[in-house]
Tab-separated table of C-alpha atoms in Angstrom:
chain	number	residue	atom	x	y	z
A	24	ALA	CA	0.000	0.000	0.000
A	25	SER	CA	1.199	3.500	-0.771
A	26	GLY	CA	-0.726	5.585	1.744
A	27	SER	CA	-4.144	7.207	1.906
A	28	LYS	CA	-5.877	8.991	-0.891
A	29	THR	CA	-6.060	12.237	1.086
A	30	ARG	CA	-2.325	12.850	1.040
A	31	GLU	CA	-1.855	11.937	-2.670
A	32	ALA	CA	-2.354	15.279	-4.373
A	33	ILE	CA	0.162	14.117	-6.999
A	34	LEU	CA	0.013	10.488	-8.089
A	35	PRO	CA	1.864	8.203	-7.965
A	36	ARG	CA	4.144	8.931	-5.013
A	37	PHE	CA	6.739	7.125	-2.907
A	38	PRO	CA	4.936	4.367	-0.921
A	39	SER	CA	4.628	4.650	2.819
A	40	LYS	CA	5.195	0.892	2.996
A	41	LEU	CA	7.573	-0.851	0.618
A	42	THR	CA	6.333	-4.069	-0.980
A	43	LEU	CA	8.329	-6.884	-2.555
A	44	GLY	CA	6.990	-6.093	-6.032
A	45	TYR	CA	7.935	-2.437	-5.724
A	46	VAL	CA	11.452	-3.182	-4.479
A	47	ALA	CA	12.043	-5.943	-7.072
A	48	THR	CA	10.907	-3.734	-9.949
A	49	CYS	CA	13.041	-0.863	-8.696
A	50	LEU	CA	16.136	-3.084	-8.374
A	51	PHE	CA	15.610	-4.636	-11.814
A	52	MET	CA	15.320	-1.263	-13.523
A	53	THR	CA	18.300	0.057	-11.566
A	54	GLY	CA	20.350	-2.881	-12.843
A	55	LEU	CA	19.395	-2.099	-16.444
A	56	LEU	CA	20.327	1.548	-15.952
A	57	VAL	CA	23.719	0.541	-14.501
A	58	PHE	CA	24.436	-1.641	-17.544
A	59	ALA	CA	23.333	1.223	-19.787
A	60	ALA	CA	25.468	3.778	-17.922
A	61	ARG	CA	28.513	1.530	-18.253
A	62	THR	CA	27.921	1.391	-22.011
A	63	CYS	CA	27.651	5.178	-22.176
A	64	ILE	CA	31.031	5.587	-20.507
A	65	TYR	CA	33.183	2.676	-21.667
A	66	ASP	CA	31.815	0.983	-24.792
A	67	PHE	CA	32.241	1.921	-28.454
A	68	ASN	CA	35.524	3.777	-27.958
A	69	ASP	CA	37.025	2.259	-31.116
A	70	ALA	CA	40.017	4.320	-32.203
A	71	GLU	CA	39.419	3.437	-35.867
A	72	SER	CA	35.838	4.713	-36.070
A	73	SER	CA	33.464	7.105	-34.332
A	74	ARG	CA	31.389	6.001	-31.328
A	75	LEU	CA	28.231	6.338	-33.433
A	76	ASP	CA	29.614	4.133	-36.224
A	77	SER	CA	30.827	1.540	-33.705
A	78	ALA	CA	27.526	1.493	-31.804
A	79	LEU	CA	25.367	1.096	-34.904
A	80	ALA	CA	27.753	-1.477	-36.407
A	81	PHE	CA	27.693	-3.557	-33.200
A	82	TYR	CA	23.917	-3.781	-33.350
A	83	GLY	CA	23.823	-4.125	-37.134
A	84	VAL	CA	25.930	-7.309	-37.111
A	85	TYR	CA	23.058	-9.116	-35.376
A	86	HIS	CA	20.352	-7.511	-37.502
A	87	ARG	CA	21.175	-8.098	-41.166
A	88	HIS	CA	17.939	-9.715	-42.335
A	89	PRO	CA	15.335	-7.174	-43.570
A	90	PHE	CA	12.420	-8.960	-41.810
A	91	ASN	CA	14.368	-8.978	-38.563
A	92	GLN	CA	15.067	-5.271	-39.023
A	93	LEU	CA	11.351	-4.629	-39.605
A	94	ILE	CA	10.419	-6.544	-36.440
A	95	HIS	CA	12.902	-4.486	-34.425
A	96	PHE	CA	11.761	-1.264	-36.070
A	97	VAL	CA	8.323	-1.883	-34.528
A	98	GLY	CA	9.237	-3.862	-31.398
A	99	VAL	CA	12.102	-1.778	-29.982
A	100	PRO	CA	10.064	1.449	-29.584
A	101	ILE	CA	7.312	-0.576	-27.892
A	102	ILE	CA	9.825	-1.969	-25.392
A	103	VAL	CA	11.258	1.471	-24.586
A	104	TRP	CA	7.768	2.915	-24.260
A	105	THR	CA	6.420	0.150	-21.981
A	106	VAL	CA	9.548	0.204	-19.796
A	107	THR	CA	9.050	3.956	-19.389
A	108	ILE	CA	5.414	3.354	-18.414
A	109	ILE	CA	6.405	0.784	-15.789
A	110	GLY	CA	9.171	3.099	-14.575
A	111	ALA	CA	6.667	5.941	-14.195
A	112	HIS	CA	5.026	3.932	-11.376
A	113	ILE	CA	8.317	3.728	-9.417
A	114	VAL	CA	8.744	7.053	-7.596
A	115	VAL	CA	12.269	7.327	-6.218
A	116	VAL	CA	11.923	10.424	-3.999
A	117	PRO	CA	10.829	9.820	-0.398
A	118	PRO	CA	8.180	12.113	1.184
A	119	PRO	CA	10.593	14.547	2.934
A	120	LEU	CA	12.057	15.587	-0.464
A	121	GLU	CA	9.286	14.899	-2.962
A	122	SER	CA	7.843	18.423	-2.990
A	123	SER	CA	11.196	19.904	-4.037
A	124	VAL	CA	11.728	17.627	-7.070
A	125	THR	CA	8.483	17.724	-9.003
A	126	ILE	CA	8.648	17.814	-12.798
A	127	SER	CA	6.235	19.127	-15.417
A	128	GLY	CA	6.255	20.204	-19.045
A	129	ILE	CA	4.199	20.618	-22.197
A	130	PHE	CA	1.623	17.796	-22.205
A	131	ILE	CA	3.309	16.456	-19.047
A	132	PRO	CA	1.411	17.035	-15.775
A	133	LYS	CA	3.296	17.676	-12.548
A	134	HIS	CA	4.810	14.485	-11.135
A	135	TYR	CA	7.565	13.190	-8.909
A	136	LEU	CA	10.966	11.965	-10.060
A	137	ASN	CA	10.625	8.303	-11.070
A	138	MET	CA	12.478	5.463	-12.770
A	139	GLY	CA	10.915	6.417	-16.094
A	140	THR	CA	12.639	9.788	-15.779
A	141	PHE	CA	15.997	8.048	-15.479
A	142	VAL	CA	15.252	5.716	-18.421
A	143	VAL	CA	14.585	8.618	-20.763
A	144	GLY	CA	17.467	10.623	-19.286
A	145	VAL	CA	20.042	7.865	-19.854
A	146	TYR	CA	18.968	7.413	-23.479
A	147	LEU	CA	19.094	11.122	-24.166
A	148	ALA	CA	22.502	11.561	-22.493
A	149	PHE	CA	24.009	8.641	-24.391
A	150	TYR	CA	22.701	9.770	-27.764
A	151	CYS	CA	23.899	13.336	-27.175
A	152	SER	CA	27.371	11.978	-26.396
A	153	ILE	CA	27.683	10.059	-29.674
A	154	ASP	CA	25.440	11.899	-32.154
A	155	LEU	CA	23.890	15.303	-31.525
A	156	TRP	CA	21.909	15.210	-34.784
A	157	GLY	CA	20.445	11.822	-33.985
A	158	ALA	CA	19.721	12.878	-30.405
A	159	ALA	CA	17.889	16.001	-31.604
A	160	MET	CA	15.803	13.987	-34.087
A	161	TYR	CA	15.030	11.236	-31.562
A	162	THR	CA	14.121	13.573	-28.683
A	163	PRO	CA	10.472	14.039	-29.845
A	164	PHE	CA	10.020	10.265	-29.686
A	165	LEU	CA	11.483	10.064	-26.168
A	166	TYR	CA	9.303	12.997	-25.144
A	167	THR	CA	6.215	11.221	-26.493
A	168	TYR	CA	7.087	8.013	-24.631
A	169	TYR	CA	7.576	9.927	-21.391
A	170	SER	CA	4.591	12.272	-21.640
A	171	THR	CA	2.137	9.449	-22.419
A	172	ALA	CA	3.669	7.287	-19.688
A	173	ILE	CA	3.152	10.010	-17.056
A	174	ARG	CA	-0.360	10.969	-18.175
A	175	TRP	CA	-1.613	7.402	-18.428
A	176	THR	CA	-0.024	6.404	-15.118
A	177	GLN	CA	-1.646	9.328	-13.333
A	178	GLU	CA	-5.033	8.591	-14.920
A	179	ASP	CA	-4.766	4.941	-13.864
A	180	GLN	CA	-3.795	5.961	-10.306
A	181	GLN	CA	-6.736	8.356	-10.112
A	182	VAL	CA	-9.128	5.606	-11.191
A	183	ALA	CA	-7.630	3.319	-8.537
A	184	ALA	CA	-8.014	6.054	-5.914
A	185	SER	CA	-11.685	6.596	-6.798
A	186	ILE	CA	-12.309	2.850	-6.506
A	187	ALA	CA	-10.406	2.544	-3.202
A	188	LYS	CA	-12.139	5.616	-1.765
A	189	ASP	CA	-10.597	6.040	1.700
A	190	LYS	CA	-8.465	2.909	1.482
A	191	PRO	CA	-4.759	2.922	0.548
A	192	VAL	CA	-3.975	2.800	-3.178
A	193	ASN	CA	-1.540	0.176	-4.445
A	194	TRP	CA	1.526	1.560	-6.242
A	195	MET	CA	0.400	-0.301	-9.425
A	196	GLY	CA	-2.912	1.580	-9.472
A	197	THR	CA	-5.622	-0.557	-11.060
A	198	GLY	CA	-2.918	-2.827	-12.467
A	199	ARG	CA	-4.389	-2.682	-15.972
A	200	LEU	CA	-1.765	-0.301	-17.369
A	201	ILE	CA	1.139	-2.306	-15.998
A	202	LYS	CA	-0.478	-5.575	-17.147
A	203	TRP	CA	-0.842	-4.398	-20.766
A	204	SER	CA	2.639	-2.869	-20.669
A	205	LEU	CA	4.093	-6.205	-19.581
A	206	ILE	CA	2.120	-8.087	-22.254
A	207	LEU	CA	3.276	-5.749	-25.048
A	208	ASN	CA	6.827	-5.786	-23.709
A	209	ALA	CA	6.940	-9.589	-23.575
A	210	LEU	CA	5.360	-9.918	-27.022
A	211	SER	CA	7.919	-7.535	-28.508
A	212	TRP	CA	10.776	-9.495	-26.963
A	213	TYR	CA	9.319	-12.762	-28.238
A	214	MET	CA	8.897	-11.437	-31.796
A	215	GLN	CA	12.491	-10.243	-31.847
A	216	ILE	CA	14.081	-13.330	-30.293
A	217	HIS	CA	12.106	-16.129	-31.966
A	218	PRO	CA	10.963	-15.072	-35.444
A	219	GLY	CA	13.524	-12.275	-35.729
A	220	HIS	CA	16.725	-13.941	-34.577
A	221	ARG	CA	16.012	-17.665	-34.455
A	222	ILE	CA	14.118	-17.929	-37.761
A	223	PHE	CA	15.179	-15.021	-39.966
A	224	GLU	CA	18.640	-14.194	-38.633
A	225	GLY	CA	19.812	-17.591	-37.465
A	226	ALA	CA	21.811	-15.888	-34.711
A	227	SER	CA	21.599	-15.022	-31.030
A	228	PRO	CA	20.359	-11.491	-30.259
A	229	ALA	CA	22.815	-8.707	-29.491
A	230	VAL	CA	21.554	-8.617	-25.890
A	231	ALA	CA	23.155	-12.041	-25.346
A	232	THR	CA	26.559	-10.519	-26.174
A	233	ASN	CA	26.378	-7.177	-24.354
A	234	ILE	CA	23.211	-6.284	-22.434
A	235	GLY	CA	24.052	-2.631	-21.906
A	236	ALA	CA	25.174	-2.048	-25.484
A	237	ALA	CA	22.107	-3.770	-26.928
A	238	VAL	CA	19.627	-1.965	-24.656
A	239	THR	CA	21.083	1.481	-25.299
A	240	THR	CA	21.803	1.099	-29.024
A	241	ALA	CA	18.627	-0.660	-30.170
A	242	PRO	CA	16.311	2.401	-30.232
A	243	LEU	CA	18.838	4.523	-32.147
A	244	PHE	CA	19.491	1.711	-34.639
A	245	ALA	CA	15.755	1.250	-35.240
A	246	PHE	CA	15.431	5.019	-35.660
A	247	TYR	CA	18.256	5.152	-38.214
A	248	GLU	CA	16.787	2.232	-40.160
A	249	GLY	CA	13.802	4.502	-40.747
A	250	ILE	CA	16.024	7.480	-41.582
A	251	TRP	CA	18.009	5.410	-44.110
A	252	PHE	CA	14.836	3.986	-45.630
A	253	LEU	CA	13.740	7.563	-46.330
A	254	GLY	CA	17.061	8.283	-48.034
A	255	PHE	CA	18.712	10.469	-45.398
A	256	ARG	CA	22.283	10.199	-44.018
A	257	THR	CA	23.304	7.669	-46.659
A	258	GLU	CA	27.005	8.311	-46.022
A	259	LEU	CA	26.548	7.115	-42.431
A	260	GLN	CA	24.601	4.120	-43.729
A	261	GLN	CA	27.444	3.129	-46.073
A	262	LYS	CA	30.059	3.486	-43.316
A	263	VAL	CA	28.002	1.412	-40.883
A	264	HIS	CA	27.289	-1.300	-43.457
A	265	ALA	CA	31.004	-1.529	-44.289
A	266	LEU	CA	31.835	-1.936	-40.580
A	267	VAL	CA	29.048	-4.506	-40.225
A	268	ASP	CA	30.606	-6.546	-43.043
A	269	GLN	CA	34.034	-6.365	-41.404
A	270	HIS	CA	32.775	-7.315	-37.943
A	271	THR	CA	30.678	-10.130	-39.411
A	272	VAL	CA	33.711	-11.685	-41.082
A	273	GLU	CA	35.661	-11.432	-37.820
A	274	LEU	CA	32.862	-13.165	-35.898
A	275	CYS	CA	32.566	-15.875	-38.552
A	276	ASN	CA	36.308	-16.486	-38.413
A	277	GLU	CA	36.023	-16.849	-34.619
A	278	GLY	CA	33.479	-19.645	-35.068
A	279	SER	CA	30.162	-17.789	-34.770
A	280	ALA	CA	27.118	-19.896	-35.640
A	281	MET	CA	25.297	-17.071	-37.433
A	282	ARG	CA	23.553	-18.169	-40.621
A	283	VAL	CA	25.408	-15.530	-42.601
A	284	CYS	CA	28.652	-17.360	-41.786
A	285	ASN	CA	27.381	-20.423	-43.617
A	286	GLU	CA	26.401	-18.232	-46.534
A	287	MET	CA	29.909	-16.849	-46.671
A	288	LYS	CA	31.318	-20.394	-46.830
A	289	GLY	CA	33.809	-19.916	-44.031
A	290	ALA	CA	35.707	-16.816	-45.134
A	291	ALA	CA	39.427	-17.032	-44.367
A	292	ILE	CA	40.836	-15.117	-41.388
A	293	GLY	CA	42.692	-11.969	-42.406
A	294	ASP	CA	42.240	-9.505	-45.172
A	295	HIS	CA	40.092	-11.524	-47.584
A	296	HIS	CA	36.616	-12.886	-47.798
A	297	SER	CA	36.173	-16.101	-49.719
A	298	MET	CA	35.840	-15.373	-53.438
A	299	GLU	CA	32.220	-16.494	-53.298
A	300	ALA	CA	31.443	-14.051	-50.491
A	301	LEU	CA	33.150	-11.184	-52.332
A	302	SER	CA	31.197	-12.010	-55.482
A	303	LEU	CA	27.980	-12.001	-53.442
A	304	LYS	CA	28.926	-8.605	-52.004
A	305	LEU	CA	29.356	-7.105	-55.481
A	306	ASN	CA	26.024	-8.557	-56.599
A	307	GLU	CA	24.368	-7.167	-53.460
A	308	LEU	CA	25.675	-3.657	-54.164
A	309	ILE	CA	24.542	-3.866	-57.788
A	310	GLN	CA	21.081	-5.095	-56.742
A	311	ASN	CA	20.847	-2.179	-54.300
A	312	GLY	CA	21.157	0.178	-57.265
A	313	LEU	CA	24.685	1.473	-56.667
A	314	MET	CA	25.724	0.667	-60.233
A	315	ASP	CA	23.120	3.162	-61.456
A	316	ALA	CA	25.292	5.961	-60.001
A	317	VAL	CA	28.668	4.433	-60.900
A	318	ASN	CA	31.520	6.956	-61.405
A	319	SER	CA	29.304	9.884	-60.427
A	320	ASN	CA	29.427	10.447	-56.659
A	321	GLY	CA	32.778	12.030	-55.804
A	322	ALA	CA	36.189	12.762	-57.313
A	323	ALA	CA	36.963	10.386	-60.167
A	324	GLU	CA	40.732	10.738	-59.821
A	325	LYS	CA	40.560	9.346	-56.279
A	326	HIS	CA	38.125	6.504	-56.869
A	327	ILE	CA	38.460	5.022	-60.357
A	328	PRO	CA	40.945	2.131	-60.196
A	329	ASN	CA	44.147	2.277	-62.203
A	330	LEU	CA	44.351	-0.970	-64.174
A	331	SER	CA	47.546	-2.094	-65.875
A	332	VAL	CA	48.457	-5.236	-67.815
A	333	SER	CA	52.003	-6.612	-67.727
A	334	PRO	CA	53.767	-8.140	-70.760
A	335	GLU	CA	53.125	-11.533	-69.133
A	336	SER	CA	49.347	-10.810	-69.191
A	337	SER	CA	49.033	-10.410	-65.420
A	338	VAL	CA	46.843	-7.569	-64.194
A	339	ASP	CA	47.503	-5.032	-61.427
A	340	VAL	CA	44.832	-2.778	-59.957
A	341	ILE	CA	45.525	0.187	-57.657
A	342	VAL	CA	43.047	2.754	-56.313
A	343	PRO	CA	44.683	6.130	-55.430
A	344	HIS	CA	42.452	6.697	-52.417
A	345	VAL	CA	43.043	7.544	-48.755
A	346	MET	CA	42.465	4.790	-46.194
A	347	HIS	CA	41.053	6.463	-43.097
A	348	SER	CA	38.805	4.916	-40.448
A	349	ASP	CA	35.781	6.876	-41.681
A	350	HIS	CA	36.619	7.069	-45.406
A	351	PHE	CA	38.163	4.161	-47.258
A	352	ILE	CA	38.022	1.754	-50.160
A	353	GLY	CA	36.303	-1.333	-48.796
A	354	TYR	CA	36.523	-3.630	-51.817
A	355	VAL	CA	38.234	-3.991	-55.200
A	356	TRP	CA	37.110	-6.483	-57.834
A	357	LEU	CA	38.538	-7.521	-61.213
A	358	VAL	CA	35.721	-8.887	-63.363
A	359	GLY	CA	35.371	-10.320	-66.832
A	360	ALA	CA	33.876	-7.616	-69.018
A	361	ASP	CA	31.852	-10.119	-71.084
A	362	SER	CA	30.815	-12.655	-68.443
A	363	GLY	CA	30.620	-10.395	-65.388
A	364	ASP	CA	32.315	-13.120	-63.335
A	365	VAL	CA	34.682	-12.049	-60.566
A	366	ILE	CA	38.253	-13.017	-61.492
A	367	GLU	CA	39.969	-11.620	-58.405
A	368	ALA	CA	38.734	-9.586	-55.442
A	369	LYS	CA	39.881	-8.296	-52.099
A	370	GLN	CA	38.471	-6.567	-49.025
A	371	PHE	CA	40.471	-3.872	-47.245
A	372	ARG	CA	40.642	-2.640	-43.660
A	373	GLY	CA	42.882	-0.222	-41.800
A	374	SER	CA	45.621	1.560	-43.731
A	375	GLU	CA	46.361	-1.193	-46.261
A	376	PRO	CA	46.650	0.303	-49.795
A	377	PRO	CA	43.703	-0.809	-51.945
A	378	SER	CA	45.382	-2.898	-54.661
A	379	LEU	CA	45.327	-6.410	-56.056
A	380	SER	CA	47.219	-8.486	-58.613
A	381	THR	CA	46.417	-11.549	-60.682
A	382	ALA	CA	48.398	-14.337	-62.279
A	383	SER	CA	48.646	-14.409	-66.070
A	384	LEU	CA	45.271	-14.362	-67.798
A	385	ALA	CA	44.410	-15.845	-71.160
A	386	PRO	CA	45.266	-13.499	-74.066
A	387	GLY	CA	42.219	-11.707	-75.350
A	388	THR	CA	40.421	-11.701	-71.979
A	389	LYS	CA	38.404	-8.520	-71.552
A	390	VAL	CA	38.487	-7.205	-67.980
A	391	LYS	CA	37.510	-4.163	-65.951
A	392	ALA	CA	38.189	-3.174	-62.350
A	393	ILE	CA	35.544	-2.023	-59.848
A	394	SER	CA	36.125	-0.340	-56.484
A	395	TYR	CA	33.740	0.424	-53.610
A	396	CYS	CA	34.168	3.513	-51.406
A	397	ASN	CA	32.256	3.471	-48.116
A	398	LEU	CA	31.108	7.054	-48.761
A	399	HIS	CA	30.967	7.393	-52.541
A	400	GLY	CA	29.805	4.036	-53.833
A	401	LEU	CA	30.952	2.078	-56.886
A	402	TRP	CA	33.580	3.101	-59.456
A	403	GLN	CA	34.809	1.200	-62.483
A	404	THR	CA	37.375	1.363	-65.257
A	405	ASP	CA	36.845	1.054	-68.965
A	406	GLU	CA	37.207	-2.359	-70.560
A	407	VAL	CA	40.808	-3.538	-71.119
A	408	ILE	CA	41.974	-6.417	-73.326
A	409	VAL	CA	44.634	-8.694	-71.837
A	410	GLY	CA	47.336	-9.812	-74.288
A	411	GLY	CA	47.667	-8.725	-77.876
A	412	LYS	CA	47.066	-5.193	-79.046
A	413	SER	CA	43.930	-3.312	-78.207
A	414	GLU	CA	42.594	-0.641	-80.533
A	415	ASP	CA	44.154	2.029	-78.287
A	416	THR	CA	47.594	0.380	-78.412
A	417	ALA	CA	47.530	0.218	-82.200
A	418	ALA	CA	46.449	3.858	-82.309
A	419	LEU	CA	49.345	4.837	-80.040
A	420	GLU	CA	51.919	3.196	-82.279
A	421	GLU	CA	50.480	4.909	-85.327
A	422	MET	CA	50.387	8.216	-83.457
A	423	MET	CA	54.066	7.944	-82.501
A	424	LYS	CA	55.034	7.337	-86.130
A	425	ARG	CA	53.097	10.356	-87.368
A	426	HIS	CA	54.132	12.842	-84.648
A	427	SER	CA	57.640	11.745	-83.638
A	428	SER	CA	59.295	14.587	-85.564
A	429	GLU	CA	57.404	17.279	-83.622
A	430	MET	CA	57.496	15.578	-80.201
A	431	ASN	CA	58.065	17.956	-77.254
A	432	THR	CA	58.048	21.065	-79.497
A	433	ILE	CA	54.504	22.507	-79.550
A	434	GLY	CA	53.184	24.169	-76.415
A	435	ALA	CA	54.335	24.569	-72.813
A	436	SER	CA	56.471	21.656	-71.604
A	437	GLU	CA	55.469	22.124	-67.956
A	438	LYS	CA	51.827	21.392	-68.875
A	439	HIS	CA	52.374	18.508	-71.270
A	440	THR	CA	55.410	16.503	-70.151
A	441	PRO	CA	54.305	13.319	-68.340
A	442	LEU	CA	55.759	12.960	-64.855
A	443	LEU	CA	56.781	9.497	-63.626
A	444	SER	CA	57.062	8.662	-59.921
A	445	VAL	CA	57.481	5.496	-57.870
A	446	VAL	CA	54.399	4.535	-55.821
A	447	ALA	CA	55.533	1.261	-54.263
A	448	THR	CA	58.297	-1.339	-54.571
A	449	ASP	CA	58.901	-4.970	-53.727
A	450	GLU	CA	61.638	-7.457	-54.536
A	451	MET	CA	60.415	-8.248	-58.035
A	452	ALA	CA	58.482	-5.229	-59.277
A	453	VAL	CA	58.034	-1.489	-58.995
A	454	THR	CA	54.693	0.297	-59.111
A	455	VAL	CA	54.977	3.617	-60.939
A	456	SER	CA	52.530	6.443	-61.513
A	457	VAL	CA	52.407	8.658	-64.600
A	458	THR	CA	50.562	11.991	-64.422
A	459	VAL	CA	50.239	14.986	-66.732
A	460	PRO	CA	49.565	18.424	-65.116
A	461	HIS	CA	47.195	19.503	-67.884
A	462	VAL	CA	43.655	20.888	-68.022
A	463	MET	CA	40.903	18.492	-69.111
A	464	GLN	CA	38.381	20.483	-71.132
A	465	SER	CA	36.150	19.387	-73.981
A	466	ASP	CA	38.195	21.409	-76.512
A	467	HIS	CA	41.631	21.053	-74.915
A	468	LEU	CA	42.734	17.895	-73.160
A	469	ILE	CA	45.237	15.082	-72.895
A	470	GLU	CA	43.708	12.276	-74.943
A	471	TYR	CA	46.251	9.535	-74.252
A	472	VAL	CA	48.806	8.655	-71.603
A	473	TRP	CA	50.959	5.533	-71.895
A	474	LEU	CA	54.049	3.865	-70.516
A	475	LYS	CA	56.416	1.960	-72.812
A	476	ASP	CA	59.054	-0.725	-72.237
A	477	LEU	CA	61.888	0.546	-74.430
A	478	ASP	CA	63.826	-2.708	-74.504
A	479	LYS	CA	60.850	-4.779	-75.675
A	480	ASP	CA	59.304	-1.896	-77.665
A	481	GLN	CA	56.017	-2.686	-75.925
A	482	VAL	CA	53.285	-0.539	-74.384
A	483	LEU	CA	52.978	-1.601	-70.744
A	484	SER	CA	49.930	0.452	-69.823
A	485	SER	CA	47.786	3.145	-71.417
A	486	ILE	CA	44.629	5.169	-70.933
A	487	HIS	CA	42.316	6.931	-73.366
A	488	ALA	CA	41.091	9.921	-71.354
A	489	THR	CA	37.943	12.044	-71.618
A	490	PRO	CA	37.252	15.511	-70.161
A	491	ASN	CA	35.841	13.805	-67.054
A	492	ASP	CA	39.039	11.794	-66.455
A	493	GLN	CA	42.395	12.614	-64.966
A	494	PRO	CA	45.370	12.144	-67.342
A	495	SER	CA	47.183	9.612	-65.165
A	496	LEU	CA	47.876	5.907	-64.902
A	497	THR	CA	49.544	3.416	-62.578
A	498	ALA	CA	51.530	0.383	-63.712
A	499	LYS	CA	53.517	-2.401	-62.084
A	500	VAL	CA	56.722	-3.250	-63.954
A	501	PRO	CA	59.621	-5.640	-63.262
A	502	VAL	CA	62.668	-4.239	-61.483
A	503	GLY	CA	65.318	-3.064	-63.983
A	504	THR	CA	62.876	-2.284	-66.783
A	505	ARG	CA	63.832	0.682	-69.014
A	506	VAL	CA	60.668	2.731	-69.479
A	507	LYS	CA	59.513	6.023	-70.933
A	508	SER	CA	56.171	7.796	-70.490
A	509	PHE	CA	54.217	9.554	-73.258
A	510	SER	CA	51.200	11.817	-73.559
A	511	PHE	CA	49.208	13.217	-76.463
A	512	CYS	CA	47.410	16.579	-76.378
A	513	ASN	CA	44.644	17.147	-78.910
A	514	LEU	CA	46.059	20.638	-79.657
A	515	HIS	CA	49.786	20.358	-78.948
A	516	GLY	CA	50.640	16.866	-80.071
A	517	LEU	CA	53.031	14.255	-78.724
A	518	TRP	CA	55.103	14.628	-75.567
A	519	SER	CA	57.436	12.310	-73.706
A	520	GLY	CA	59.067	12.128	-70.309
A	521	GLU	CA	62.623	11.087	-69.529
A	522	GLU	CA	63.901	7.574	-69.982
A	523	VAL	CA	64.018	5.819	-66.585
A	524	VAL	CA	65.309	2.458	-65.372
A	525	VAL	CA	63.020	1.432	-62.491
């Protein structure tokens, strides 16, 4: 019993006699808040990504299936709301202090400090600490949960008081509000754990791994699923999905029983997925419509892979992109231009340069390279023919014959001379970059850049540039090779760099 009706001007209030149910509920909710507070302070402090990215990625690993996401999108707000309702019944201020700590607001009648207040406060504090924008957008939802919880709790207590008349009123009021809150709460948990995780996801829920992290992150994740569905904050979505893929592979390599691990066919520990998993990832991105915006969302010179073919018909791909924790190339694929099959692929994490190499391919194979940036989507090269002479190579040889007499004579040398620099080295080969510091306009541009092996009289790598491209290429050549770089301007003809032995 919580005291007589006559002294309950504001309902509910701290009980004059503590009951087992009241104490047990208070202790249970206090335990949840302690777990949540620990998460707010200690978890998601990953040095390689922001706390927001880490928090959403942690939860996203266990919520990959769209039906499971939909269940959580509905169920998680119901759980937060019903917990707030139950917490609104647990007043935490004893009578000597209660009059000095009343709370009220718009659509919120005057009431005493309660466990529901702390529930909403912890969520708001945590979200403000990791994402002010998300906290600001989510605050109206928290406010709605809290205001309805207080109003409905007070209405239920007033009904109980009118029924009890002069008798003490139980802290649960009529009990109907708490009963329906518990039913909805339990149903939401069941829908998430059984259909959501057991059937659709084939994995244990995140709460089984980290209670505090799951409880605090779930509402924000569900909120952002809605935000992403509406097309907002897509850059954050891409970063989180890339981290989810990385963390999923790590869990699978550690022996996780998630269904997605079986789908990935036991990806190898380290820097690579299995080839099948990497092929599935490319197909997933294409099905999600990213190929519709290929080569259009960002700076082409930083995202389009540089593809070069060696005299032995091996292929090297390098992407001249930064590798930061929040902006990186996540994947590179080499695919058959005719078949679309993945020939070679690699996933990247940390500061590893985004590059890959293949063994010798069959002469005449048509290939293209595709890269995926976590912020700017898919990028791809033009088609390249392995072995033999492509149309561009034949055109270059004819061009050199026609313009050799006027090479390096028409125009400003500082704008046309190709510049060769070493990008990377190993015991057997050197990766070089060739760039031309020239404008790229529709009526004045560098049309071709190529690198030639002088000893074998063979073009090692070439590009046919357009006004939207950068006049540059990257090639991997054997140590000791004597090379020379060339460029061709549509107005000022043929230019060459110095002869270099790499």
